[in-house]
mmCIF file of C-alpha atoms in Angstrom:
data_model
loop_
_atom_site.group_PDB
_atom_site.id
_atom_site.type_symbol
_atom_site.label_atom_id
_atom_site.label_comp_id
_atom_site.label_asym_id
_atom_site.label_seq_id
_atom_site.Cartn_x
_atom_site.Cartn_y
_atom_site.Cartn_z
ATOM 1 C CA MET A 1 15.142 -10.899 -7.207
ATOM 2 C CA ASN A 2 17.952 -13.412 -6.604
ATOM 3 C CA TYR A 3 20.144 -13.053 -3.579
ATOM 4 C CA PRO A 4 22.677 -15.538 -2.225
ATOM 5 C CA ASN A 5 21.108 -17.806 0.376
ATOM 6 C CA GLY A 6 23.208 -16.154 3.029
ATOM 7 C CA ILE A 7 21.429 -12.871 2.449
ATOM 8 C CA GLN A 8 18.034 -14.536 2.374
ATOM 9 C CA LYS A 9 18.817 -16.143 5.730
ATOM 10 C CA LYS A 10 19.980 -12.826 7.134
ATOM 11 C CA THR A 11 16.734 -11.237 6.056
ATOM 12 C CA ILE A 12 14.727 -13.894 7.834
ATOM 13 C CA SER A 13 16.866 -13.629 10.954
ATOM 14 C CA HIS A 14 16.303 -9.870 10.752
ATOM 15 C CA ASN A 15 12.575 -10.392 10.644
ATOM 16 C CA THR A 16 12.539 -12.673 13.645
ATOM 17 C CA SER A 17 15.070 -10.646 15.605
ATOM 18 C CA TYR A 18 13.097 -7.503 14.806
ATOM 19 C CA GLY A 19 11.173 -7.707 18.088
ATOM 20 C CA ASN A 20 7.855 -9.484 18.462
ATOM 21 C CA ARG A 21 6.273 -7.011 16.115
ATOM 22 C CA GLY A 22 3.517 -9.346 14.980
ATOM 23 C CA MET A 23 5.768 -11.387 12.714
ATOM 24 C CA ASN A 24 3.852 -14.622 13.300
ATOM 25 C CA LEU A 25 0.475 -13.055 12.650
ATOM 26 C CA GLU A 26 2.045 -11.173 9.744
ATOM 27 C CA ASN A 27 3.343 -14.402 8.220
ATOM 28 C CA ASP A 28 -0.043 -16.067 8.714
ATOM 29 C CA LEU A 29 -1.760 -13.127 7.014
ATOM 30 C CA ASN A 30 0.716 -13.096 4.138
ATOM 31 C CA ILE A 31 0.054 -16.790 3.513
ATOM 32 C CA THR A 32 -3.686 -16.210 3.849
ATOM 33 C CA ASN A 33 -3.701 -13.271 1.418
ATOM 34 C CA GLU A 34 -1.632 -15.299 -1.033
ATOM 35 C CA PHE A 35 -4.252 -18.062 -0.775
ATOM 36 C CA TYR A 36 -7.029 -15.527 -1.432
ATOM 37 C CA ARG A 37 -5.155 -14.259 -4.497
ATOM 38 C CA ASN A 38 -4.398 -17.727 -5.824
ATOM 39 C CA THR A 39 -8.079 -18.642 -5.512
ATOM 40 C CA ASP A 40 -9.121 -15.285 -7.056
ATOM 41 C CA LYS A 41 -11.178 -14.519 -3.925
ATOM 42 C CA ALA A 42 -9.649 -11.171 -2.968
ATOM 43 C CA TYR A 43 -6.622 -9.001 -3.729
ATOM 44 C CA ILE A 44 -5.329 -7.805 -0.396
ATOM 45 C CA TYR A 45 -1.662 -6.987 0.179
ATOM 46 C CA LYS A 46 0.557 -5.888 3.018
ATOM 47 C CA LYS A 47 2.146 -2.549 2.255
ATOM 48 C CA PRO A 48 5.938 -2.412 2.246
ATOM 49 C CA THR A 49 7.551 -1.219 5.481
ATOM 50 C CA PRO A 50 7.782 2.570 5.245
ATOM 51 C CA ILE A 51 11.380 3.756 5.447
ATOM 52 C CA LYS A 52 13.252 6.979 4.844
ATOM 53 C CA ILE A 53 16.153 6.346 2.513
ATOM 54 C CA VAL A 54 19.145 8.489 3.413
ATOM 55 C CA HIS A 55 21.819 7.111 1.114
ATOM 56 C CA VAL A 56 22.050 4.697 -1.803
ATOM 57 C CA ASN A 57 25.317 3.261 -3.068
ATOM 58 C CA TYR A 58 25.131 2.957 -6.851
ATOM 59 C CA GLU A 59 28.682 1.614 -7.104
ATOM 60 C CA SER A 60 27.498 -1.702 -5.668
ATOM 61 C CA ARG A 61 28.611 -4.590 -7.883
ATOM 62 C CA ASN A 62 25.102 -5.944 -8.224
ATOM 63 C CA LEU A 63 22.153 -3.579 -7.943
ATOM 64 C CA ALA A 64 21.852 -0.263 -6.148
ATOM 65 C CA GLU A 65 22.376 -0.826 -2.429
ATOM 66 C CA ILE A 66 20.659 1.204 0.274
ATOM 67 C CA ASP A 67 23.348 1.671 2.936
ATOM 68 C CA LYS A 68 21.576 4.181 5.177
ATOM 69 C CA ALA A 69 17.863 4.268 5.910
ATOM 70 C CA PHE A 70 15.491 4.490 8.852
ATOM 71 C CA PHE A 71 12.105 3.036 9.660
ATOM 72 C CA THR A 72 9.396 5.698 9.615
ATOM 73 C CA GLU A 73 5.948 5.797 11.165
ATOM 74 C CA PRO A 74 3.233 4.372 8.915
ATOM 75 C CA SER A 75 0.644 6.976 7.900
ATOM 76 C CA THR A 76 -1.940 4.299 7.131
ATOM 77 C CA THR A 77 -2.666 0.700 8.077
ATOM 78 C CA ASP A 78 -0.551 -2.240 6.926
ATOM 79 C CA TYR A 79 -3.141 -4.041 4.792
ATOM 80 C CA ASN A 80 -5.574 -2.968 2.115
ATOM 81 C CA GLY A 81 -7.127 -4.235 -1.069
ATOM 82 C CA ILE A 82 -10.345 -5.229 -2.798
ATOM 83 C CA TYR A 83 -12.902 -7.886 -1.868
ATOM 84 C CA LYS A 84 -16.210 -8.382 -3.683
ATOM 85 C CA GLY A 85 -15.775 -4.952 -5.242
ATOM 86 C CA LYS A 86 -15.376 -3.259 -1.870
ATOM 87 C CA TYR A 87 -12.379 -1.423 -0.486
ATOM 88 C CA ILE A 88 -11.025 -3.300 2.535
ATOM 89 C CA ASP A 89 -8.492 -1.947 5.021
ATOM 90 C CA PHE A 90 -7.151 -3.248 8.303
ATOM 91 C CA GLU A 91 -4.328 -3.220 10.814
ATOM 92 C CA ALA A 92 -3.019 -6.421 12.418
ATOM 93 C CA LYS A 93 -1.239 -6.607 15.766
ATOM 94 C CA GLU A 94 -0.050 -9.196 18.223
ATOM 95 C CA THR A 95 0.006 -8.759 21.978
ATOM 96 C CA ARG A 96 1.759 -10.872 24.612
ATOM 97 C CA SER A 97 -0.723 -9.739 27.246
ATOM 98 C CA LYS A 98 -3.322 -12.289 28.350
ATOM 99 C CA THR A 99 -5.765 -9.680 29.588
ATOM 100 C CA SER A 100 -5.755 -6.617 27.306
ATOM 101 C CA PHE A 101 -4.572 -4.927 24.116
ATOM 102 C CA HIS A 102 -2.737 -1.644 24.686
ATOM 103 C CA LEU A 103 -3.834 1.162 22.372
ATOM 104 C CA ASP A 104 -0.229 2.335 22.077
ATOM 105 C CA ASN A 105 0.017 -0.498 19.537
ATOM 106 C CA ILE A 106 -1.958 1.628 17.066
ATOM 107 C CA HIS A 107 -0.867 5.108 16.030
ATOM 108 C CA LYS A 108 -3.406 7.937 16.304
ATOM 109 C CA HIS A 109 -3.202 8.611 12.559
ATOM 110 C CA GLN A 110 -3.914 4.940 11.871
ATOM 111 C CA ILE A 111 -7.124 5.229 13.900
ATOM 112 C CA LYS A 112 -7.964 8.413 12.003
ATOM 113 C CA HIS A 113 -7.276 6.563 8.751
ATOM 114 C CA LEU A 114 -9.626 3.715 9.717
ATOM 115 C CA ASN A 115 -12.227 6.334 10.570
ATOM 116 C CA ASN A 116 -11.853 7.956 7.137
ATOM 117 C CA ILE A 117 -12.268 4.565 5.445
ATOM 118 C CA VAL A 118 -15.474 3.831 7.382
ATOM 119 C CA ASN A 119 -16.836 7.300 6.574
ATOM 120 C CA HIS A 120 -16.183 6.685 2.883
ATOM 121 C CA GLY A 121 -17.950 3.331 2.746
ATOM 122 C CA GLY A 122 -14.982 0.998 3.076
ATOM 123 C CA ILE A 123 -14.624 -2.087 5.249
ATOM 124 C CA ALA A 124 -12.205 -1.386 8.111
ATOM 125 C CA PHE A 125 -11.223 -3.457 11.116
ATOM 126 C CA LEU A 126 -8.451 -4.618 13.423
ATOM 127 C CA ILE A 127 -7.053 -8.116 13.684
ATOM 128 C CA VAL A 128 -5.551 -8.659 17.135
ATOM 129 C CA ARG A 129 -3.836 -11.853 18.213
ATOM 130 C CA PHE A 130 -3.387 -12.636 21.899
ATOM 131 C CA VAL A 131 -0.270 -14.747 21.357
ATOM 132 C CA ASN A 132 -0.206 -16.352 24.784
ATOM 133 C CA LEU A 133 -3.889 -17.265 24.587
ATOM 134 C CA ASP A 134 -3.561 -18.396 20.957
ATOM 135 C CA GLN A 135 -6.686 -16.358 20.149
ATOM 136 C CA THR A 136 -7.080 -14.070 17.136
ATOM 137 C CA TYR A 137 -9.937 -11.564 16.990
ATOM 138 C CA LEU A 138 -11.431 -9.367 14.307
ATOM 139 C CA LEU A 139 -12.733 -6.119 15.799
ATOM 140 C CA LYS A 140 -14.753 -3.818 13.537
ATOM 141 C CA ALA A 141 -13.290 -0.310 13.359
ATOM 142 C CA ILE A 142 -16.593 1.145 14.604
ATOM 143 C CA ASP A 143 -16.321 -1.005 17.734
ATOM 144 C CA LEU A 144 -12.760 0.244 18.209
ATOM 145 C CA PHE A 145 -14.035 3.835 17.976
ATOM 146 C CA LYS A 146 -16.920 3.025 20.302
ATOM 147 C CA PHE A 147 -14.458 1.758 22.913
ATOM 148 C CA ILE A 148 -12.202 4.814 22.588
ATOM 149 C CA ASP A 149 -15.161 7.211 22.830
ATOM 150 C CA THR A 150 -16.918 5.382 25.667
ATOM 151 C CA TYR A 151 -14.050 4.397 27.948
ATOM 152 C CA LYS A 152 -11.128 6.746 28.378
ATOM 153 C CA ARG A 153 -8.789 3.789 28.870
ATOM 154 C CA LYS A 154 -5.340 3.131 27.397
ATOM 155 C CA SER A 155 -5.970 -0.556 26.696
ATOM 156 C CA ILE A 156 -8.851 -2.668 25.438
ATOM 157 C CA PRO A 157 -9.590 -5.568 27.804
ATOM 158 C CA LEU A 158 -9.826 -9.080 26.368
ATOM 159 C CA THR A 159 -13.463 -9.179 27.497
ATOM 160 C CA TYR A 160 -14.245 -6.335 25.052
ATOM 161 C CA PHE A 161 -12.895 -8.468 22.204
ATOM 162 C CA GLN A 162 -14.863 -11.451 23.484
ATOM 163 C CA GLU A 163 -18.092 -9.447 23.625
ATOM 164 C CA ASN A 164 -17.699 -7.189 20.550
ATOM 165 C CA GLY A 165 -15.121 -8.951 18.378
ATOM 166 C CA TYR A 166 -15.148 -12.172 16.387
ATOM 167 C CA ILE A 167 -12.777 -15.100 16.864
ATOM 168 C CA ILE A 168 -10.872 -16.026 13.701
ATOM 169 C CA LYS A 169 -10.140 -19.727 13.856
ATOM 170 C CA THR A 170 -6.699 -20.807 12.654
ATOM 171 C CA LYS A 171 -7.023 -23.377 9.867
ATOM 172 C CA ILE A 172 -4.642 -25.211 7.562
ATOM 173 C CA ASN A 173 -5.600 -23.203 4.488
ATOM 174 C CA PRO A 174 -6.347 -20.338 4.535
ATOM 175 C CA ARG A 175 -4.385 -19.999 7.763
ATOM 176 C CA VAL A 176 -6.304 -17.023 9.161
ATOM 177 C CA ASP A 177 -9.598 -16.959 7.225
ATOM 178 C CA TYR A 178 -10.668 -13.444 8.199
ATOM 179 C CA LEU A 179 -12.822 -13.029 5.071
ATOM 180 C CA GLU A 180 -15.121 -15.731 6.467
ATOM 181 C CA ILE A 181 -15.759 -13.302 9.344
ATOM 182 C CA VAL A 182 -16.029 -10.341 6.958
ATOM 183 C CA ASP A 183 -18.760 -12.205 5.050
ATOM 184 C CA LYS A 184 -20.607 -12.792 8.308
ATOM 185 C CA VAL A 185 -20.151 -9.307 9.749
ATOM 186 C CA TYR A 186 -20.401 -7.146 6.621
ATOM 187 C CA GLY A 187 -22.562 -9.513 4.589
ATOM 188 C CA GLY A 188 -25.221 -6.839 4.256
ATOM 189 C CA ILE A 189 -23.025 -4.475 2.258
ATOM 190 C CA LEU A 190 -21.155 -7.124 0.268
ATOM 191 C CA MET B 1 10.182 11.493 12.873
ATOM 192 C CA ASN B 2 12.818 14.183 13.356
ATOM 193 C CA TYR B 3 16.044 14.072 11.432
ATOM 194 C CA PRO B 4 18.731 16.748 11.197
ATOM 195 C CA ASN B 5 18.237 18.916 8.128
ATOM 196 C CA GLY B 6 21.356 17.417 6.645
ATOM 197 C CA ILE B 7 19.703 14.032 6.450
ATOM 198 C CA GLN B 8 16.493 15.501 5.068
ATOM 199 C CA LYS B 9 18.510 17.232 2.348
ATOM 200 C CA LYS B 10 20.364 14.013 1.579
ATOM 201 C CA THR B 11 17.054 12.224 1.183
ATOM 202 C CA ILE B 12 15.848 14.778 -1.307
ATOM 203 C CA SER B 13 19.111 14.697 -3.221
ATOM 204 C CA HIS B 14 18.745 10.901 -3.240
ATOM 205 C CA ASN B 15 15.298 11.218 -4.723
ATOM 206 C CA THR B 16 16.410 13.531 -7.483
ATOM 207 C CA SER B 17 19.614 11.641 -8.199
ATOM 208 C CA TYR B 18 17.577 8.423 -8.323
ATOM 209 C CA GLY B 19 17.135 8.745 -12.071
ATOM 210 C CA ASN B 20 14.151 10.417 -13.700
ATOM 211 C CA ARG B 21 11.901 7.713 -12.363
ATOM 212 C CA GLY B 22 8.750 9.805 -12.418
ATOM 213 C CA MET B 23 9.737 11.970 -9.485
ATOM 214 C CA ASN B 24 7.992 15.049 -10.839
ATOM 215 C CA LEU B 25 4.755 13.241 -11.582
ATOM 216 C CA GLU B 26 5.144 11.429 -8.262
ATOM 217 C CA ASN B 27 5.513 14.716 -6.397
ATOM 218 C CA ASP B 28 2.520 16.167 -8.235
ATOM 219 C CA LEU B 29 0.444 13.105 -7.326
ATOM 220 C CA ASN B 30 1.564 13.190 -3.694
ATOM 221 C CA ILE B 31 0.490 16.828 -3.430
ATOM 222 C CA THR B 32 -2.766 16.028 -5.245
ATOM 223 C CA ASN B 33 -3.583 13.072 -2.989
ATOM 224 C CA GLU B 34 -2.792 15.193 0.071
ATOM 225 C CA PHE B 35 -5.256 17.791 -1.244
ATOM 226 C CA TYR B 36 -7.895 15.082 -1.733
ATOM 227 C CA ARG B 37 -7.353 13.895 1.851
ATOM 228 C CA ASN B 38 -7.393 17.397 3.315
ATOM 229 C CA THR B 39 -10.680 18.084 1.547
ATOM 230 C CA ASP B 40 -12.047 14.642 2.579
ATOM 231 C CA LYS B 41 -12.633 13.812 -1.101
ATOM 232 C CA ALA B 42 -10.657 10.566 -1.317
ATOM 233 C CA TYR B 43 -8.071 8.567 0.610
ATOM 234 C CA ILE B 44 -5.482 7.479 -1.907
ATOM 235 C CA TYR B 45 -1.851 6.897 -0.947
ATOM 236 C CA LYS B 46 1.382 5.976 -2.636
ATOM 237 C CA LYS B 47 2.725 2.719 -1.258
ATOM 238 C CA PRO B 48 6.198 2.805 0.283
ATOM 239 C CA THR B 49 9.045 1.732 -1.989
ATOM 240 C CA PRO B 50 9.374 -2.038 -1.638
ATOM 241 C CA ILE B 51 12.805 -3.022 -0.345
ATOM 242 C CA LYS B 52 14.439 -6.156 0.994
ATOM 243 C CA ILE B 53 16.122 -5.383 4.309
ATOM 244 C CA VAL B 54 19.327 -7.351 4.725
ATOM 245 C CA HIS B 55 20.755 -5.851 7.896
ATOM 246 C CA VAL B 56 19.646 -3.463 10.616
ATOM 247 C CA ASN B 57 22.012 -1.853 13.087
ATOM 248 C CA TYR B 58 20.276 -1.613 16.451
ATOM 249 C CA GLU B 59 23.343 -0.077 18.126
ATOM 250 C CA SER B 60 22.664 3.175 16.276
ATOM 251 C CA ARG B 61 22.616 6.098 18.712
ATOM 252 C CA ASN B 62 19.212 7.246 17.597
ATOM 253 C CA LEU B 63 16.798 4.722 16.178
ATOM 254 C CA ALA B 64 17.412 1.411 14.453
ATOM 255 C CA GLU B 65 19.381 2.060 11.257
ATOM 256 C CA ILE B 66 19.029 -0.025 8.121
ATOM 257 C CA ASP B 67 22.582 -0.306 6.791
ATOM 258 C CA LYS B 68 22.018 -2.888 4.045
ATOM 259 C CA ALA B 69 18.931 -3.169 1.864
ATOM 260 C CA PHE B 70 17.975 -3.490 -1.779
ATOM 261 C CA PHE B 71 15.138 -2.219 -3.916
ATOM 262 C CA THR B 72 12.798 -5.032 -4.948
ATOM 263 C CA GLU B 73 10.282 -5.281 -7.762
ATOM 264 C CA PRO B 74 6.814 -4.044 -6.827
ATOM 265 C CA SER B 75 4.188 -6.803 -6.907
ATOM 266 C CA THR B 76 1.364 -4.296 -7.269
ATOM 267 C CA THR B 77 0.863 -0.742 -8.479
ATOM 268 C CA ASP B 78 2.160 2.310 -6.606
ATOM 269 C CA TYR B 79 -1.163 3.926 -5.735
ATOM 270 C CA ASN B 80 -4.410 2.681 -4.245
ATOM 271 C CA GLY B 81 -7.180 3.821 -1.966
ATOM 272 C CA ILE B 82 -10.868 4.595 -1.684
ATOM 273 C CA TYR B 83 -12.996 7.116 -3.593
ATOM 274 C CA LYS B 84 -16.779 7.392 -3.271
ATOM 275 C CA GLY B 85 -16.815 3.972 -1.620
ATOM 276 C CA LYS B 86 -14.992 2.327 -4.520
ATOM 277 C CA TYR B 87 -11.579 0.707 -4.557
ATOM 278 C CA ILE B 88 -9.245 2.701 -6.812
ATOM 279 C CA ASP B 89 -5.855 1.529 -8.054
ATOM 280 C CA PHE B 90 -3.384 2.948 -10.542
ATOM 281 C CA GLU B 91 0.203 3.113 -11.706
ATOM 282 C CA ALA B 92 1.868 6.396 -12.700
ATOM 283 C CA LYS B 93 4.823 6.728 -15.051
ATOM 284 C CA GLU B 94 6.743 9.413 -16.859
ATOM 285 C CA THR B 95 8.327 9.024 -20.266
ATOM 286 C CA ARG B 96 10.859 11.270 -22.011
ATOM 287 C CA SER B 97 9.731 10.019 -25.405
ATOM 288 C CA LYS B 98 7.648 12.426 -27.487
ATOM 289 C CA THR B 99 6.051 9.699 -29.564
ATOM 290 C CA SER B 100 5.322 6.607 -27.447
ATOM 291 C CA PHE B 101 5.228 4.941 -24.014
ATOM 292 C CA HIS B 102 7.327 1.796 -23.771
ATOM 293 C CA LEU B 103 5.557 -1.106 -22.043
ATOM 294 C CA ASP B 104 8.810 -2.054 -20.308
ATOM 295 C CA ASN B 105 7.837 0.751 -17.917
ATOM 296 C CA ILE B 106 5.165 -1.522 -16.431
ATOM 297 C CA HIS B 107 5.958 -4.947 -14.980
ATOM 298 C CA LYS B 108 3.909 -7.913 -16.220
ATOM 299 C CA HIS B 109 2.627 -8.620 -12.708
ATOM 300 C CA GLN B 110 1.485 -5.001 -12.402
ATOM 301 C CA ILE B 111 -0.621 -5.456 -15.548
ATOM 302 C CA LYS B 112 -1.968 -8.701 -14.108
ATOM 303 C CA HIS B 113 -2.744 -6.848 -10.872
ATOM 304 C CA LEU B 114 -4.672 -4.133 -12.749
ATOM 305 C CA ASN B 115 -6.557 -6.893 -14.553
ATOM 306 C CA ASN B 116 -7.492 -8.525 -11.223
ATOM 307 C CA ILE B 117 -8.749 -5.192 -9.895
ATOM 308 C CA VAL B 118 -10.946 -4.630 -12.948
ATOM 309 C CA ASN B 119 -12.317 -8.169 -12.723
ATOM 310 C CA HIS B 120 -13.241 -7.573 -9.078
ATOM 311 C CA GLY B 121 -15.095 -4.328 -9.706
ATOM 312 C CA GLY B 122 -12.395 -1.819 -8.842
ATOM 313 C CA ILE B 123 -11.371 1.308 -10.731
ATOM 314 C CA ALA B 124 -7.974 0.779 -12.373
ATOM 315 C CA PHE B 125 -5.995 2.938 -14.765
ATOM 316 C CA LEU B 126 -2.592 4.286 -15.774
ATOM 317 C CA ILE B 127 -1.414 7.862 -15.498
ATOM 318 C CA VAL B 128 1.300 8.530 -18.071
ATOM 319 C CA ARG B 129 3.127 11.846 -18.406
ATOM 320 C CA PHE B 130 4.966 12.688 -21.606
ATOM 321 C CA VAL B 131 7.477 14.981 -19.881
ATOM 322 C CA ASN B 132 8.820 16.631 -23.022
ATOM 323 C CA LEU B 133 5.311 17.324 -24.327
ATOM 324 C CA ASP B 134 4.093 18.436 -20.887
ATOM 325 C CA GLN B 135 1.030 16.200 -21.374
ATOM 326 C CA THR B 136 -0.416 13.841 -18.753
ATOM 327 C CA TYR B 137 -2.934 11.171 -19.735
ATOM 328 C CA LEU B 138 -5.251 8.857 -17.847
ATOM 329 C CA LEU B 139 -5.658 5.554 -19.692
ATOM 330 C CA LYS B 140 -8.256 3.121 -18.401
ATOM 331 C CA ALA B 141 -6.792 -0.304 -17.608
ATOM 332 C CA ILE B 142 -9.235 -1.949 -20.039
ATOM 333 C CA ASP B 143 -7.848 0.262 -22.833
ATOM 334 C CA LEU B 144 -4.339 -0.771 -21.826
ATOM 335 C CA PHE B 145 -5.378 -4.439 -22.063
ATOM 336 C CA LYS B 146 -7.131 -3.764 -25.376
ATOM 337 C CA PHE B 147 -3.911 -2.333 -26.795
ATOM 338 C CA ILE B 148 -1.810 -5.244 -25.552
ATOM 339 C CA ASP B 149 -4.276 -7.813 -26.927
ATOM 340 C CA THR B 150 -4.841 -6.051 -30.274
ATOM 341 C CA TYR B 151 -1.371 -4.868 -31.214
ATOM 342 C CA LYS B 152 1.619 -7.027 -30.401
ATOM 343 C CA ARG B 153 3.781 -3.927 -29.951
ATOM 344 C CA LYS B 154 6.303 -3.095 -27.228
ATOM 345 C CA SER B 155 5.246 0.530 -26.893
ATOM 346 C CA ILE B 156 1.969 2.450 -26.923
ATOM 347 C CA PRO B 157 2.077 5.340 -29.426
ATOM 348 C CA LEU B 158 1.084 8.814 -28.249
ATOM 349 C CA THR B 159 -1.789 8.704 -30.733
ATOM 350 C CA TYR B 160 -3.333 5.795 -28.780
ATOM 351 C CA PHE B 161 -3.371 7.964 -25.645
ATOM 352 C CA GLN B 162 -4.832 10.868 -27.668
ATOM 353 C CA GLU B 163 -7.604 8.655 -29.048
ATOM 354 C CA ASN B 164 -8.344 6.395 -26.057
ATOM 355 C CA GLY B 165 -6.950 8.277 -23.053
ATOM 356 C CA TYR B 166 -7.981 11.470 -21.288
ATOM 357 C CA ILE B 167 -5.787 14.538 -20.808
ATOM 358 C CA ILE B 168 -5.364 15.532 -17.146
ATOM 359 C CA LYS B 169 -4.855 19.289 -17.037
ATOM 360 C CA THR B 170 -2.235 20.542 -14.584
ATOM 361 C CA LYS B 171 -3.807 23.046 -12.184
ATOM 362 C CA ILE B 172 -2.675 24.996 -9.141
ATOM 363 C CA ASN B 173 -4.661 22.905 -6.685
ATOM 364 C CA PRO B 174 -5.151 20.002 -6.990
ATOM 365 C CA ARG B 175 -2.060 19.804 -9.156
ATOM 366 C CA VAL B 176 -3.082 16.741 -11.173
ATOM 367 C CA ASP B 177 -6.848 16.461 -10.711
ATOM 368 C CA TYR B 178 -7.230 12.908 -12.001
ATOM 369 C CA LEU B 179 -10.433 12.328 -9.998
ATOM 370 C CA GLU B 180 -12.125 14.903 -12.223
ATOM 371 C CA ILE B 181 -11.422 12.496 -15.091
ATOM 372 C CA VAL B 182 -12.452 9.481 -12.976
ATOM 373 C CA ASP B 183 -15.826 11.162 -12.349
ATOM 374 C CA LYS B 184 -16.247 11.681 -16.078
ATOM 375 C CA VAL B 185 -15.041 8.243 -17.173
ATOM 376 C CA TYR B 186 -16.391 6.035 -14.377
ATOM 377 C CA GLY B 187 -19.325 8.249 -13.414
ATOM 378 C CA GLY B 188 -21.736 5.423 -14.129
ATOM 379 C CA ILE B 189 -20.386 3.170 -11.391
ATOM 380 C CA LEU B 190 -19.624 5.881 -8.848
#
């Protein structure tokens, strides 16, 4: 779709102004997934932001314009796709904390969704970036569940990621090579 | 999320006024996928409508309100998920024609996407409803590719669906039991 540059810029400024909702990690993952697609390694996409459209203006000179809509809660995770014939599904979040990842960052139904994926033989995990430590971890969904079931705490301490998660090194290309970790961690079923 | 009924109603009226873009089949599939989830049979979801957000009003009394956005072309198909451990991916379309399904209904990159899924061991197909015949067909992606490669035609005749596709009977629950056909057609790899 072609928009005037002004609009493009606005969109970007929207994205950045739209709180620190994991935009940097999101951009890194978008670039990484594009690399995986371009190299025919995997087909993993970020789902569009779920919104509830309230009104659309069809009189707009160009194309139909949505002039009233709201963000809605996602019912699933942000990313899914196929890798080596397997269904892969994950949620990615950033935290500014240097010591822990608050579970409020993940909706209950997203955790339930990850659980369903694991139960049905899919590959499911979290990618959590500690922005101020410049560390990005992959945590298997089963280790997320284990934490929730074992400790009745509202946040996962960094040490839990260090002991049960896997560091994803940031590279030039692919930026966040999480499939390298997936190969290592899930190699048995791939 | 809670909205006043008025807004809910508006949303619905938007959906129906939004052209006959497969809303009926879409509703049937949403109900069907919900049934599959409730019975823990499969976890298949429709992706949110892809839009480009141009402006968000954060001063809105309630939650952040998107007051300028546009629909964008989907880069993938509308539906994907996991069934019996396999990645499943499909596009669903309605046509008012009684004789053929025009290929303009599917974007080139959606066909490429289906091709990538097949090449990577996923289950990929089309669901096409001939509204005025009240017939819904599942057509395997490979049979879609075969048609495109064999005949240089812009539309797939109904007869091709009759000979190469599979009728999906409309039932009470699940409404459009396409996984029954998937079991039959892809049974070997499930």
